[in-house]
Coordinates of C-alpha atoms in Angstrom, one line a residue:
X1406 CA -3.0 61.7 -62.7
X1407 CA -2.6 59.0 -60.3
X1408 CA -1.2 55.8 -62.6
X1409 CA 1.6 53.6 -63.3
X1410 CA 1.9 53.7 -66.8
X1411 CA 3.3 50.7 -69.4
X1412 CA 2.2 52.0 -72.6
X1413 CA 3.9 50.7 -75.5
X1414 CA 5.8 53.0 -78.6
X1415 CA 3.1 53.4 -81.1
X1416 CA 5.3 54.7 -84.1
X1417 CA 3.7 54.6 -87.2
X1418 CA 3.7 56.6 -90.1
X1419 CA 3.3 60.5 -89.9
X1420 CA 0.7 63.4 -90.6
X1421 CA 2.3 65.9 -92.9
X1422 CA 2.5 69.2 -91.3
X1423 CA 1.3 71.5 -94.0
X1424 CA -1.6 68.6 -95.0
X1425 CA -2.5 68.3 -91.7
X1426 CA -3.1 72.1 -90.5
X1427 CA -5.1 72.6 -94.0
X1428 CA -7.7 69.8 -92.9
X1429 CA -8.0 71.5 -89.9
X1430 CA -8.6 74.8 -90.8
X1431 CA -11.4 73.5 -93.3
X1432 CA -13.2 71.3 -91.2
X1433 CA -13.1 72.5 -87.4
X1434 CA -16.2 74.5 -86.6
X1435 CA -15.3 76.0 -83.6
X1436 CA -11.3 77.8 -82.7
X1437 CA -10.0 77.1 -79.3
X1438 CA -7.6 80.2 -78.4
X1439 CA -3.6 79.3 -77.2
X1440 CA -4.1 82.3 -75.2
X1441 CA -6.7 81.3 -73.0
X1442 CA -5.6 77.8 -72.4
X1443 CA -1.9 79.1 -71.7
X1444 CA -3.7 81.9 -68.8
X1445 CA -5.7 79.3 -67.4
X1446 CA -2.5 76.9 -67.2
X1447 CA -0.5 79.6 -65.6
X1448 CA -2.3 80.7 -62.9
X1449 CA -3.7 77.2 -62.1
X1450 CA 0.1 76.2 -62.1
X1451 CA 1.6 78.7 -60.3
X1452 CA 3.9 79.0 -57.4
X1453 CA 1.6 80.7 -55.4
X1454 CA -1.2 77.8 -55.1
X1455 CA 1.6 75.5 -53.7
X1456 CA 1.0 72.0 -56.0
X1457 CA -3.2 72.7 -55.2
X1458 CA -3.7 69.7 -52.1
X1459 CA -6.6 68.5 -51.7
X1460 CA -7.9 70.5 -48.6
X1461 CA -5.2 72.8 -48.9
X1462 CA -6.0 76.4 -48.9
X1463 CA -4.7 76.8 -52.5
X1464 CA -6.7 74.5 -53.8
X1465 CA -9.7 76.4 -52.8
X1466 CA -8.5 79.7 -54.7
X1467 CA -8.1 77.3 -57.9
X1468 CA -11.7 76.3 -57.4
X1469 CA -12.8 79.6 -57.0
X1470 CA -11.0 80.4 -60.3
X1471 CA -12.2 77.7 -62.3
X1472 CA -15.9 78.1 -60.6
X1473 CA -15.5 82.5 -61.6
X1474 CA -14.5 81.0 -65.1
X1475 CA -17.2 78.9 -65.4
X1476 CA -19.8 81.6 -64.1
X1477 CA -18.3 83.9 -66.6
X1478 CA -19.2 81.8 -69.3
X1479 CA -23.4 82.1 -68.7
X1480 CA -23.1 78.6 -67.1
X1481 CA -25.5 77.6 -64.7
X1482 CA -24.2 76.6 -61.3
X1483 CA -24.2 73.0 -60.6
X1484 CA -23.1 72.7 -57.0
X1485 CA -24.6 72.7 -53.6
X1486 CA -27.5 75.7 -52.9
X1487 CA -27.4 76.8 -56.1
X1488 CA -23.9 77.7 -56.6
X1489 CA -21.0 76.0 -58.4
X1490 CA -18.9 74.0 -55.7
X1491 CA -20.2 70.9 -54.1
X1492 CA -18.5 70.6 -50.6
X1493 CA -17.2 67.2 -49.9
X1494 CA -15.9 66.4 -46.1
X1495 CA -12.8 64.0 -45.7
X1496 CA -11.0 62.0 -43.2
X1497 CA -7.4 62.4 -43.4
X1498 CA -5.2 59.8 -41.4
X1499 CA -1.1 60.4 -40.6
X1500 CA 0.5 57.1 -39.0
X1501 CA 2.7 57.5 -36.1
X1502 CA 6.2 56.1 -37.7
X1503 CA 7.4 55.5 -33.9
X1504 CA 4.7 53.2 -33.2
X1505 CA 4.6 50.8 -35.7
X1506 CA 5.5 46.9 -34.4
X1507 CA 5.1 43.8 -36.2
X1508 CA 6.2 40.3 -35.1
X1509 CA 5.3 37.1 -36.7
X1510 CA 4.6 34.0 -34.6
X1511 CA 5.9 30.6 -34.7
X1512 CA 7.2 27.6 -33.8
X1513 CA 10.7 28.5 -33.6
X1514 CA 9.9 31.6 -31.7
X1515 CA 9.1 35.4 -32.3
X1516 CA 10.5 37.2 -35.3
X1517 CA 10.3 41.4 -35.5
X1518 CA 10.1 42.7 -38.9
X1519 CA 11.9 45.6 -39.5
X1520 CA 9.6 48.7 -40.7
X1521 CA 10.3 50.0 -43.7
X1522 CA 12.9 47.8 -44.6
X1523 CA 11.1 44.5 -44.7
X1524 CA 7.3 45.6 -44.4
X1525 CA 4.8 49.1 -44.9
X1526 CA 2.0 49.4 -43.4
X1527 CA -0.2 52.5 -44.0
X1528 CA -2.6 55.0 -41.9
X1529 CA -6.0 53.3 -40.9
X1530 CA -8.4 56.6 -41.5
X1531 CA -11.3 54.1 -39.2
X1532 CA -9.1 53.7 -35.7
X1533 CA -6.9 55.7 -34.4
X1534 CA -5.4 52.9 -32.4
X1535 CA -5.1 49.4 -34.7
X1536 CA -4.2 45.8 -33.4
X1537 CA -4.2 43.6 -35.9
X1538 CA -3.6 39.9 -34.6
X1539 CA -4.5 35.8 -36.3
X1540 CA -3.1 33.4 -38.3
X1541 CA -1.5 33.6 -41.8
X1542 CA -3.2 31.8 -45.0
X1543 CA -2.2 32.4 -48.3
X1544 CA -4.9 33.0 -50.8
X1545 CA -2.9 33.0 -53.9
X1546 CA -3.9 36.7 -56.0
X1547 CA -6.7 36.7 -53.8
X1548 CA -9.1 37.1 -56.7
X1549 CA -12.9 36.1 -56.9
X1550 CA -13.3 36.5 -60.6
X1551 CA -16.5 34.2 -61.5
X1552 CA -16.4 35.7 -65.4
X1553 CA -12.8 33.8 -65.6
X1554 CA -12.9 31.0 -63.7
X1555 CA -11.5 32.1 -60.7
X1556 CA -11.6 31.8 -56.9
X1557 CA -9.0 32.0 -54.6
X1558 CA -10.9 31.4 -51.7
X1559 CA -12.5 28.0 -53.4
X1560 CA -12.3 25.9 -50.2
X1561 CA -9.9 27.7 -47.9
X1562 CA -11.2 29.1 -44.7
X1563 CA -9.6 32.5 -43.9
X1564 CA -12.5 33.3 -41.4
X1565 CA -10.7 35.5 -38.3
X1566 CA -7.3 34.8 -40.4
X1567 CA -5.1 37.3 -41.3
X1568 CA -4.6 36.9 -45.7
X1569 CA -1.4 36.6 -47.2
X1570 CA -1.7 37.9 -51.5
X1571 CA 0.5 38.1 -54.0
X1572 CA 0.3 41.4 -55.7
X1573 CA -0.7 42.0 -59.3
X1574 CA -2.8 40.0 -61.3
X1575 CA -2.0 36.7 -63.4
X1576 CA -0.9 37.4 -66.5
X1577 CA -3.5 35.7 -68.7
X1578 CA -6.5 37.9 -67.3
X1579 CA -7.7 40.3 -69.9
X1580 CA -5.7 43.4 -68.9
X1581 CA -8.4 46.1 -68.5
X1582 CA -11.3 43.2 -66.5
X1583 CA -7.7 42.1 -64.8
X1584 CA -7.0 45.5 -63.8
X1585 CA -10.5 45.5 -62.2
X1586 CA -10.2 42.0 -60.6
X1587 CA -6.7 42.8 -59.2
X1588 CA -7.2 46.7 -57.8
X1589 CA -6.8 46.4 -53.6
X1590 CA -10.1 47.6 -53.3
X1591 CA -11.5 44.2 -54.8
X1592 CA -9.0 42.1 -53.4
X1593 CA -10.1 43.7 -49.5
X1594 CA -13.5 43.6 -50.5
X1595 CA -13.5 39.6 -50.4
X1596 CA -11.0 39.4 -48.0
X1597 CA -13.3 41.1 -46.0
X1598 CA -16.5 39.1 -47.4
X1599 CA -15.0 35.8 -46.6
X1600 CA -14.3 36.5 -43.1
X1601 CA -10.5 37.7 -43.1
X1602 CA -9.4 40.6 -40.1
X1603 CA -6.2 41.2 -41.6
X1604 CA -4.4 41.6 -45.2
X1605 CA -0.8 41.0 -46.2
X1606 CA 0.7 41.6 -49.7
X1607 CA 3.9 40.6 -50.8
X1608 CA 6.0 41.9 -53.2
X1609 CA 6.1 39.4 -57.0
X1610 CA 8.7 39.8 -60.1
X1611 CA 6.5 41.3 -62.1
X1612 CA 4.9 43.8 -59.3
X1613 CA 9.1 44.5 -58.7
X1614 CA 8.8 45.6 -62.4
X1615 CA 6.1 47.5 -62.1
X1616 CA 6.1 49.3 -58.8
X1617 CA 9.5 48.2 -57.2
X1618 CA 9.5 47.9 -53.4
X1619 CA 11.9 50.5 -52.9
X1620 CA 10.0 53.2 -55.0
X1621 CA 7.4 52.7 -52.2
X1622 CA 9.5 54.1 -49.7
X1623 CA 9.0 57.6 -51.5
X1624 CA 5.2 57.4 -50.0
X1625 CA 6.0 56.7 -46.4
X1626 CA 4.6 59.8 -44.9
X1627 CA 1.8 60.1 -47.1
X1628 CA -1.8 60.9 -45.2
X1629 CA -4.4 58.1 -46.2
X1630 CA -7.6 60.0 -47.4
X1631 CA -11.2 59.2 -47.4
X1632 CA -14.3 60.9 -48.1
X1633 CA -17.6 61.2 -45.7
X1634 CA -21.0 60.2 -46.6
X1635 CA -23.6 62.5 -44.6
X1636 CA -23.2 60.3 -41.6
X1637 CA -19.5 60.6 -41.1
X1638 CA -19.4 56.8 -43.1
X1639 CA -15.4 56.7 -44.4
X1640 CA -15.8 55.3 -48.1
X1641 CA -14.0 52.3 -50.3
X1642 CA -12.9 51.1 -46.8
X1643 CA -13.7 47.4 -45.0
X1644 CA -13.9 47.9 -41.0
X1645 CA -13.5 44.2 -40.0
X1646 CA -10.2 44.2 -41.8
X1647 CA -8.2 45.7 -38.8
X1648 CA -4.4 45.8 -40.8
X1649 CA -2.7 46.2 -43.8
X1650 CA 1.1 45.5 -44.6
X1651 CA 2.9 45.2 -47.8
X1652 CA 5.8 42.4 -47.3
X1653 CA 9.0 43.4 -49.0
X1654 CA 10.7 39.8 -50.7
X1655 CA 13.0 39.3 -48.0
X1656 CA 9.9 39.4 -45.5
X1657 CA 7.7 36.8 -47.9
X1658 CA 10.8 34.4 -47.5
X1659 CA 9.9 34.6 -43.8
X1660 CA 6.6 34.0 -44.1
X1661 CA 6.7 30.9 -46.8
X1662 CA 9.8 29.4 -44.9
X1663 CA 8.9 25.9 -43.7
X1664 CA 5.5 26.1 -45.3
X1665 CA 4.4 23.5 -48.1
X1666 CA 5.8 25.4 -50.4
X1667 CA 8.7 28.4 -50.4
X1668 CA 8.7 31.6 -52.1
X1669 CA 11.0 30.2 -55.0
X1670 CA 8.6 27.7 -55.8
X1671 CA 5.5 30.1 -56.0
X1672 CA 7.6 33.0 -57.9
X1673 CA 8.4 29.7 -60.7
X1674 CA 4.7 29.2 -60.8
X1675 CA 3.8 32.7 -62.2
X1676 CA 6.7 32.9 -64.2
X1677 CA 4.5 30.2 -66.4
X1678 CA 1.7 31.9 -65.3
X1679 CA -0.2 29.4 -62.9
X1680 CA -2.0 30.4 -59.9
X1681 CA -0.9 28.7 -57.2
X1682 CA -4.0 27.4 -54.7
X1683 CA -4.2 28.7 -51.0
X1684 CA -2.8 27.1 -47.8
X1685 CA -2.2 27.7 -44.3
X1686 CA 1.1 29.1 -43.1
X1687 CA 3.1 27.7 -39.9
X1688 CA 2.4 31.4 -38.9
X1689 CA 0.6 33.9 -36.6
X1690 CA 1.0 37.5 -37.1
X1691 CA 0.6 40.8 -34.5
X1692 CA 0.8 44.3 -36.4
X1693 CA -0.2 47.4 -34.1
X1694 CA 0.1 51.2 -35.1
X1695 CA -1.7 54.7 -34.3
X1696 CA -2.6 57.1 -36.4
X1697 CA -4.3 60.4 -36.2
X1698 CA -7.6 61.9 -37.7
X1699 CA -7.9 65.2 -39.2
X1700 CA -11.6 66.3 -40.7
X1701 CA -11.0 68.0 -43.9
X1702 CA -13.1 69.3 -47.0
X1703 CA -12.5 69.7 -50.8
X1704 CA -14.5 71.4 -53.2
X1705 CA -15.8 70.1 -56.6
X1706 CA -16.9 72.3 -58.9
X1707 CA -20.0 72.0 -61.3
X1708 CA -21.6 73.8 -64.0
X1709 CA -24.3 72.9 -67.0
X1710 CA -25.0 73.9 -70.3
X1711 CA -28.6 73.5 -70.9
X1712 CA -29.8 71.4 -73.9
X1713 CA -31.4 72.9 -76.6
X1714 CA -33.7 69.9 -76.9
X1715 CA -37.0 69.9 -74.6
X1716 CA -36.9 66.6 -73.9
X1717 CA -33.1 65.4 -74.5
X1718 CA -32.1 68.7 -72.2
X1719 CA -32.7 66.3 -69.4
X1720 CA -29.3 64.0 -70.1
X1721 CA -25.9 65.0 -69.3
X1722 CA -22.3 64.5 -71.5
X1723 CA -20.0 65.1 -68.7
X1724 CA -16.4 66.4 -69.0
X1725 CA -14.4 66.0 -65.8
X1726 CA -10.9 67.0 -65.2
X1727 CA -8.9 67.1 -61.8
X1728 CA -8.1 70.3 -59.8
X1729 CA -5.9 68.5 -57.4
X1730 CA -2.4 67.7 -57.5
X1731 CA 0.0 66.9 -54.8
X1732 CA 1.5 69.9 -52.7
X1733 CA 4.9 70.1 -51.3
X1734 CA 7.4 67.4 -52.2
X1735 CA 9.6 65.8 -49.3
X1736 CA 13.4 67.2 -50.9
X1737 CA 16.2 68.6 -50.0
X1738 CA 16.0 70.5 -52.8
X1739 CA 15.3 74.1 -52.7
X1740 CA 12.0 73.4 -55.3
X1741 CA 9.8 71.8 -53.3
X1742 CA 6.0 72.4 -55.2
X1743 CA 4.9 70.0 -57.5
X1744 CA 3.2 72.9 -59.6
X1745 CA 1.4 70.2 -61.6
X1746 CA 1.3 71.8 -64.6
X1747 CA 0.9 68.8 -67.2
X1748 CA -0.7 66.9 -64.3
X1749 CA -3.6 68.2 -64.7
X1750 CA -3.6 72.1 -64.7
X1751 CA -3.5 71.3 -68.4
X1752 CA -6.2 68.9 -68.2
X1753 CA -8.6 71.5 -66.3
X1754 CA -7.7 73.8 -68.7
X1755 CA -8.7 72.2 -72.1
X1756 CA -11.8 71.9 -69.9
X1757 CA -12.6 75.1 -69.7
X1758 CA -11.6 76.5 -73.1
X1759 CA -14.1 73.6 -74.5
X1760 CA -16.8 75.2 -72.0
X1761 CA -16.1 78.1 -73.3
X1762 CA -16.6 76.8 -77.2
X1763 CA -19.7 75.7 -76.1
X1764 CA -20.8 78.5 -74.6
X1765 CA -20.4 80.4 -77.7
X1766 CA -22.3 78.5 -79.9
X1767 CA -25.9 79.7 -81.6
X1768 CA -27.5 77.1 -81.1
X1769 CA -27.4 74.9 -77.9
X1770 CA -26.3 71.0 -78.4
X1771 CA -29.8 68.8 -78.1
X1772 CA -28.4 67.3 -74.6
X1773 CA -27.1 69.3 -71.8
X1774 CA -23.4 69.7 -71.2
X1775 CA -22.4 69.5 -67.5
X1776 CA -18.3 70.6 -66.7
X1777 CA -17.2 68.9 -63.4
X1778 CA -13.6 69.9 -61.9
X1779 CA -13.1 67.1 -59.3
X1780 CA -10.8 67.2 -56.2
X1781 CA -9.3 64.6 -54.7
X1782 CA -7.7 62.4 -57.6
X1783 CA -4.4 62.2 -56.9
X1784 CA -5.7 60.6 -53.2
X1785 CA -7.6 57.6 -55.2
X1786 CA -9.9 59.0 -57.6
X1787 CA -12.0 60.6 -54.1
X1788 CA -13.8 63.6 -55.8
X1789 CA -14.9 61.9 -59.2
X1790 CA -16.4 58.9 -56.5
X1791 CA -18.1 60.9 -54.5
X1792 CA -20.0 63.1 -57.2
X1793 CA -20.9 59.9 -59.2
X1794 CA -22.4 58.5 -56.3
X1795 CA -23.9 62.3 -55.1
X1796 CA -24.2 63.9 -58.3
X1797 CA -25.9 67.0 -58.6
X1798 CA -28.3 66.4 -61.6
X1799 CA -31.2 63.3 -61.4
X1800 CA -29.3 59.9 -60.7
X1801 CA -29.5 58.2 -64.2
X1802 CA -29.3 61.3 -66.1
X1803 CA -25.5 61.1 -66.7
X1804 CA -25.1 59.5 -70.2
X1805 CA -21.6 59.8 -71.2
X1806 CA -18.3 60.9 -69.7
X1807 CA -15.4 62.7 -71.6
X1808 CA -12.1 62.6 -69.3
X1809 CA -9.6 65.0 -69.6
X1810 CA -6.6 63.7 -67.1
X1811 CA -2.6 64.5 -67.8
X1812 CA -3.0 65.2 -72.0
X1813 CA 1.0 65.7 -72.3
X1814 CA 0.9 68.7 -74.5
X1815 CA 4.6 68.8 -75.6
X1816 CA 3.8 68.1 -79.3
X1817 CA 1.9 68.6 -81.9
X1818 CA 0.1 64.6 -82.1
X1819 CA -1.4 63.2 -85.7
X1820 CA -3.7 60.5 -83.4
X1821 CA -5.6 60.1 -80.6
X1822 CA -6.0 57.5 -77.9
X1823 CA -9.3 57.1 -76.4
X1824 CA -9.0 55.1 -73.0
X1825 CA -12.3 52.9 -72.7
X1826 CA -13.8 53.5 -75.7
X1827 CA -13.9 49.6 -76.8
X1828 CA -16.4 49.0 -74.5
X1829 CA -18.9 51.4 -75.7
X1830 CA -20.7 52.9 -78.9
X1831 CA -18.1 55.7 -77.9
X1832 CA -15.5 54.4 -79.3
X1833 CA -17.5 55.3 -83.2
X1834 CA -18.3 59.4 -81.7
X1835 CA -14.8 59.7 -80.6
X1836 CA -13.4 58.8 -84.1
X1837 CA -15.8 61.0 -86.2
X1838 CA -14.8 63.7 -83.8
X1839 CA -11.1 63.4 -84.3
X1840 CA -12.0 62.4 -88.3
X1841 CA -13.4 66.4 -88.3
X1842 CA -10.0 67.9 -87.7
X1843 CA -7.6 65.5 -89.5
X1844 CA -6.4 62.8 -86.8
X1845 CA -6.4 59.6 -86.3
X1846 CA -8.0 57.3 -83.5
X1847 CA -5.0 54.7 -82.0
X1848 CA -6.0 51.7 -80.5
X1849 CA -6.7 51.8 -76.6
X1850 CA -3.8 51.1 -74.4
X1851 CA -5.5 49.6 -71.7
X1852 CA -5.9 52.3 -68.7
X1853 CA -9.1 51.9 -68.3
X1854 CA -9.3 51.4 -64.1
X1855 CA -6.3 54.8 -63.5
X1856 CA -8.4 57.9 -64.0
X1857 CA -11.7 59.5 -62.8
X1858 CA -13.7 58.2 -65.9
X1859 CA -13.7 54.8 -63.7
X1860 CA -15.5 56.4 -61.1
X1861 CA -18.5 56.8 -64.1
X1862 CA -18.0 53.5 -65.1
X1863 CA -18.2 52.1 -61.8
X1864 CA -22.2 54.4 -62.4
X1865 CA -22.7 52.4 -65.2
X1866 CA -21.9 55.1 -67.6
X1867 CA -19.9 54.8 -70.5
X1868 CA -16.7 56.6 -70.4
X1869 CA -13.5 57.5 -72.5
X1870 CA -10.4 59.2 -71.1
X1871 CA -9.1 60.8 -74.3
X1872 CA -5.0 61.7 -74.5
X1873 CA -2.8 62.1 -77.4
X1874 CA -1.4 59.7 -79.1
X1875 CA 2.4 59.1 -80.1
X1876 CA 2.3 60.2 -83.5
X1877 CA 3.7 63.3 -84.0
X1878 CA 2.6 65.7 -86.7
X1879 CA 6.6 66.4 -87.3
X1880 CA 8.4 63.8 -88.9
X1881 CA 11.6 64.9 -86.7
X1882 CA 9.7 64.4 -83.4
X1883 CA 9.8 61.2 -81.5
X1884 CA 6.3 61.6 -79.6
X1885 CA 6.9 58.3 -77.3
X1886 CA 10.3 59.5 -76.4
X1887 CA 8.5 63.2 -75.4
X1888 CA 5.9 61.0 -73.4
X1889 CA 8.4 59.0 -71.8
X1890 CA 10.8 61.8 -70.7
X1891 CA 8.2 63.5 -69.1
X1892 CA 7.2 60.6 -67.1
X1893 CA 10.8 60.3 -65.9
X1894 CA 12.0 63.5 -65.6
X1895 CA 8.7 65.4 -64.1
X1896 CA 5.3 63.6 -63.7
X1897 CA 5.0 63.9 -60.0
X1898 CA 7.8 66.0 -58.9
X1899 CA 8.9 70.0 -58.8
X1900 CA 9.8 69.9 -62.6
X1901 CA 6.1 69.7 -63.6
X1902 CA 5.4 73.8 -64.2
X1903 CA 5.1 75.8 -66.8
X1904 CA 8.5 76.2 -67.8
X1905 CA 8.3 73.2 -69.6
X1906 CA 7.8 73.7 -73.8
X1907 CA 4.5 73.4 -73.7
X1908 CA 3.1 73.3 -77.6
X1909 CA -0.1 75.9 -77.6
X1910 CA -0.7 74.1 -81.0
X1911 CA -1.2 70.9 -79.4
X1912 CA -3.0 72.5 -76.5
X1913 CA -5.9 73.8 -79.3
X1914 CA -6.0 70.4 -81.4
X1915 CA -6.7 68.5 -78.4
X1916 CA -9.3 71.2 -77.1
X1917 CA -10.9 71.1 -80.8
X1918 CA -11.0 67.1 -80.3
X1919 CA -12.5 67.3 -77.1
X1920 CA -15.2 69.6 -77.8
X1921 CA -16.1 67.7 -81.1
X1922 CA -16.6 64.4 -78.9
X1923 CA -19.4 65.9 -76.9
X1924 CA -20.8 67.9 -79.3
X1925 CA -21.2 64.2 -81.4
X1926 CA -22.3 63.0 -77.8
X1927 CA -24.8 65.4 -77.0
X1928 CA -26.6 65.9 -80.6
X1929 CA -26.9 62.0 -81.8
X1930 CA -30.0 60.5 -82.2
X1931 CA -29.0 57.7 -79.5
X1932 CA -27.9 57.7 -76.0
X1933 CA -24.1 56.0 -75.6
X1934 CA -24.7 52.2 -75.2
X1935 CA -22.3 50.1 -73.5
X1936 CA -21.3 47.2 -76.6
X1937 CA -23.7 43.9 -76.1
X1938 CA -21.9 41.8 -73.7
X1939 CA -19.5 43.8 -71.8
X1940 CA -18.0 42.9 -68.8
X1941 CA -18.0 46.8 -67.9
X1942 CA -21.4 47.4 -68.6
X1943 CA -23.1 44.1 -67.3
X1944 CA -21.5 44.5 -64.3
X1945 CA -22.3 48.4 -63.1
X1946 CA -25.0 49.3 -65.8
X1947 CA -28.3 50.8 -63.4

């Protein structure tokens, strides 16, 4: 899973054990096996596919395992030329760390920014030589958010300028719209529409809080990654921005020093949550780097279960889970895979044992079921964008997506939380489903823009990303704690295998959930309708 995560302690009262595994023996139609989710998890985590990389080799063999799953299951392949994995090219960019200069221009002479230390800038997967160069103007968030009565760029010129934002988003925005509004795609996308060649972020108190500048340092060396269309087109990119650079606190002193107003004064202004308004800076700025290209390609892999309906065969429920996870970790210590076992070889998992329910069943759901392992998450959500935009079934004919990212299977949970499903009729087929074996539905935490169910939003389709919830079905289990530990100890580092204590109890309830969501999906009498008036769905509804 690629997130930062806030989410708050959700303790309420608990599920009795011995209540709770009764209801579920009575009322769950199907029986997800432990043993099939604990092979899958294994071998999908082990060693010997070396953290699964996108491109990697060893990502290919998991592919081909979940695709020979998949096959062994009667499914019919949904990839390119009629088999199960739909090839998707890549451009992977490394930046030269020697080459990497940045002055700013003024008045009083040059200043160099230290790299690193004061300023990052990334890989540009476009050029492999960049020169960014023009003046600085600050643009506040850098938000265009008509819905809220927002524009940064209300009467500032930034055309041929280089954009100075603050990072985040203000804190009265709506979090899940705001989390839209303030992503760095959006923010470069009007950068870019207004006329801007070059964007500069710097570092706020509450970005500090959430992502603090030095945490960034861990990503220096990381490749930047984007995928192809079929005329070698790099995606989510904007080529007349020509540089990026994220402005430690010490380097945004620089730049606000001697303008109309300082740092200090701006950083008071979101404290009480006001947005300052643009200006020019007594600044130019020169950023130059060179990176290298590398052509790569990733496999997704699809599969469908046909409908049993004639005419409601011809709409999809989609599960998608991520294959990918991280590779080789840069340590000195002598574990160096990041197995990704939580994150998400037990996501892909669940997937499979629910295909597998469904493949056993007498009678065929009224809608078809389509399985989707996407690559390519943990670089920015690639895979699950590219086969929204390329799927492999009629454009239009994807109804409703089912998410199954990071489920931290440490515990046996008494509630659900279903990521997105206020925005959609979902939200009422996700809690009958969980009703059906005994848990309850928790209110969304607000996550809605950090996992591959956006790329199906961003469709027009609704989505939930479903995880379990904090309360645990022992009374002597802390489930936020377990959550939280995990997120400290091993999400995204060595310590994320299969040794950890994985609950096979918890691995079943949450496959049982899953499948009961699309079988809900797939059989009602309605399509899923995005709720009257969302933002979500007026925006990217087809």
């Amino acid at each position: 899973m690629k997130l930062s995560l806030g989410l708050g302690v959700m303790l309420t009262a608990v599920l009795l054990v011995g209540c709770q595994s009764e209801q579920f023996q009575q009322t769950s139609e199907v029986s997800a096996q432990a043993s099939q989710i604990k092979a899958h998890l294994r071998f999908l985590s082990d060693d010997l596919l070396e953290g699964r990389d996108t491109g990697a080799r060893w990502h290919e063999i998991a592919s081909l395992y979940i695709a020979a799953e998949l096959e062994k299951y009667g499914l019919t392949p949904a990839g390119d030329d009629e088999t199960y994995m739909q090839r998707v090219k890549f451009v992977q960019a490394n930046i030269d760390q020697s080459s990497i200069k940045l002055s700013l221009i003024g008045s009083q002479g040059d200043m160099t920014l230290n790299y690193s230390k004061q300023f990052l800038t990334y890989p540009n997967p476009l050029e492999e030589v960049s020169r960014m160069t023009g003046k600085l103007v600050f643009v506040g968030y850098g938000i265009v958010a008509p819905e809220l009565q927002h524009n940064d760029y209300q009467d500032i010129d930034v055309k041929g300028k280089v954009v100075v934002v603050l990072s985040c988003k203000p804190k009265s925005f709506p979090s899940e719209e705001g989390a839209h509004f303030g992503s760095n795609h959006e923010k470069h996308r009007h950068a870019s529409e207004n006329g801007a060649v070059g964007f500069i972020t710097i570092s706020t108190p509450t970005g500090e809080k959430v992502r603090p500048y030095q945490n960034l340092l861990n990503y220096l060396h990381t490749p930047a990654v984007r995928w192809l269309d079929k005329d070698g087109n790099a995606s989510g990119v904007f080529p007349q921005i020509k540089g990026t650079a994220y402005f430690s606190k010490e380097a945004a002193e620089l730049v606000f020093a001697g303008a109309q107003q300082n740092l200090e004064q701006i950083y008071a202004m979101l404290e009480k949550d006001e947005s300052p308004k643009g200006f020019d800076l007594p600044l130019e700025i020169q950023l130059e780097s060179t990176s290298s290209h590398k052509s790569i390609s990733s496999p997704n892999v699809a599969a469908i279960l046909e409908g049993s309906d004639p005419s409601l065969k011809n709409a999809y429920v989609v599960y998608s889970a991520h294959s990918d996870h991280i590779g080789f970790a840069r340590t000195v210590k002598k574990d160096k895979i990041n197995n990704g076992a939580m994150d998400n070889a037990s996501g892909t998992s669940v997937m499979l044992e629910t295909a597998r329910l469904f493949s056993q069943l007498d009678e065929r759901p009224k809608r078809s079921i389509l399985f989707v392992a996407v690559t390519g998450e943990e670089k920015g959500l690639l895979g699950s964008d590219y086969y929204a935009q390329n799927p492999t079934v009629p454009m239009g004919s994807m109804i409703a997506n089912v998410n199954l990212d990071m489920p931290i299977l440490l515990y046996e949970f008494a509630d659900v939380i279903a990521f997105g499903a206020d925005h959609s009729d979902m939200k009422n087929s996700v809690a009958k489903a969980a009703e059906k074996i005994g848990l309850e539905l928790s209110p969304d935490q607000a996550l809605f823009t950090r996992s591959d169910y956006y790329s199906f939003v961003k469709q027009g389709i609704p989505s939930v990303f479903l995880v379990p919830g904090f309360k645990s079905a022992d009374p002597e289990v802390d489930g936020s704690k377990q959550f939280s530990d995990f997120l400290k100890t091993n999400y995204h580092k060595p310590g994320d295998d299969f040794s950890q204590a994985f609950n096979w109890q918890a691995a079943t309830k949450f496959t049982e959930v899953n499948y009961h969501i699309g079988l809900t999906l797939a059989n009602q009498a309605q399509r899923s309708r995005w709720n009257e008036g969302d933002f979500f769905g007026d925006n990217f509804s087809k």
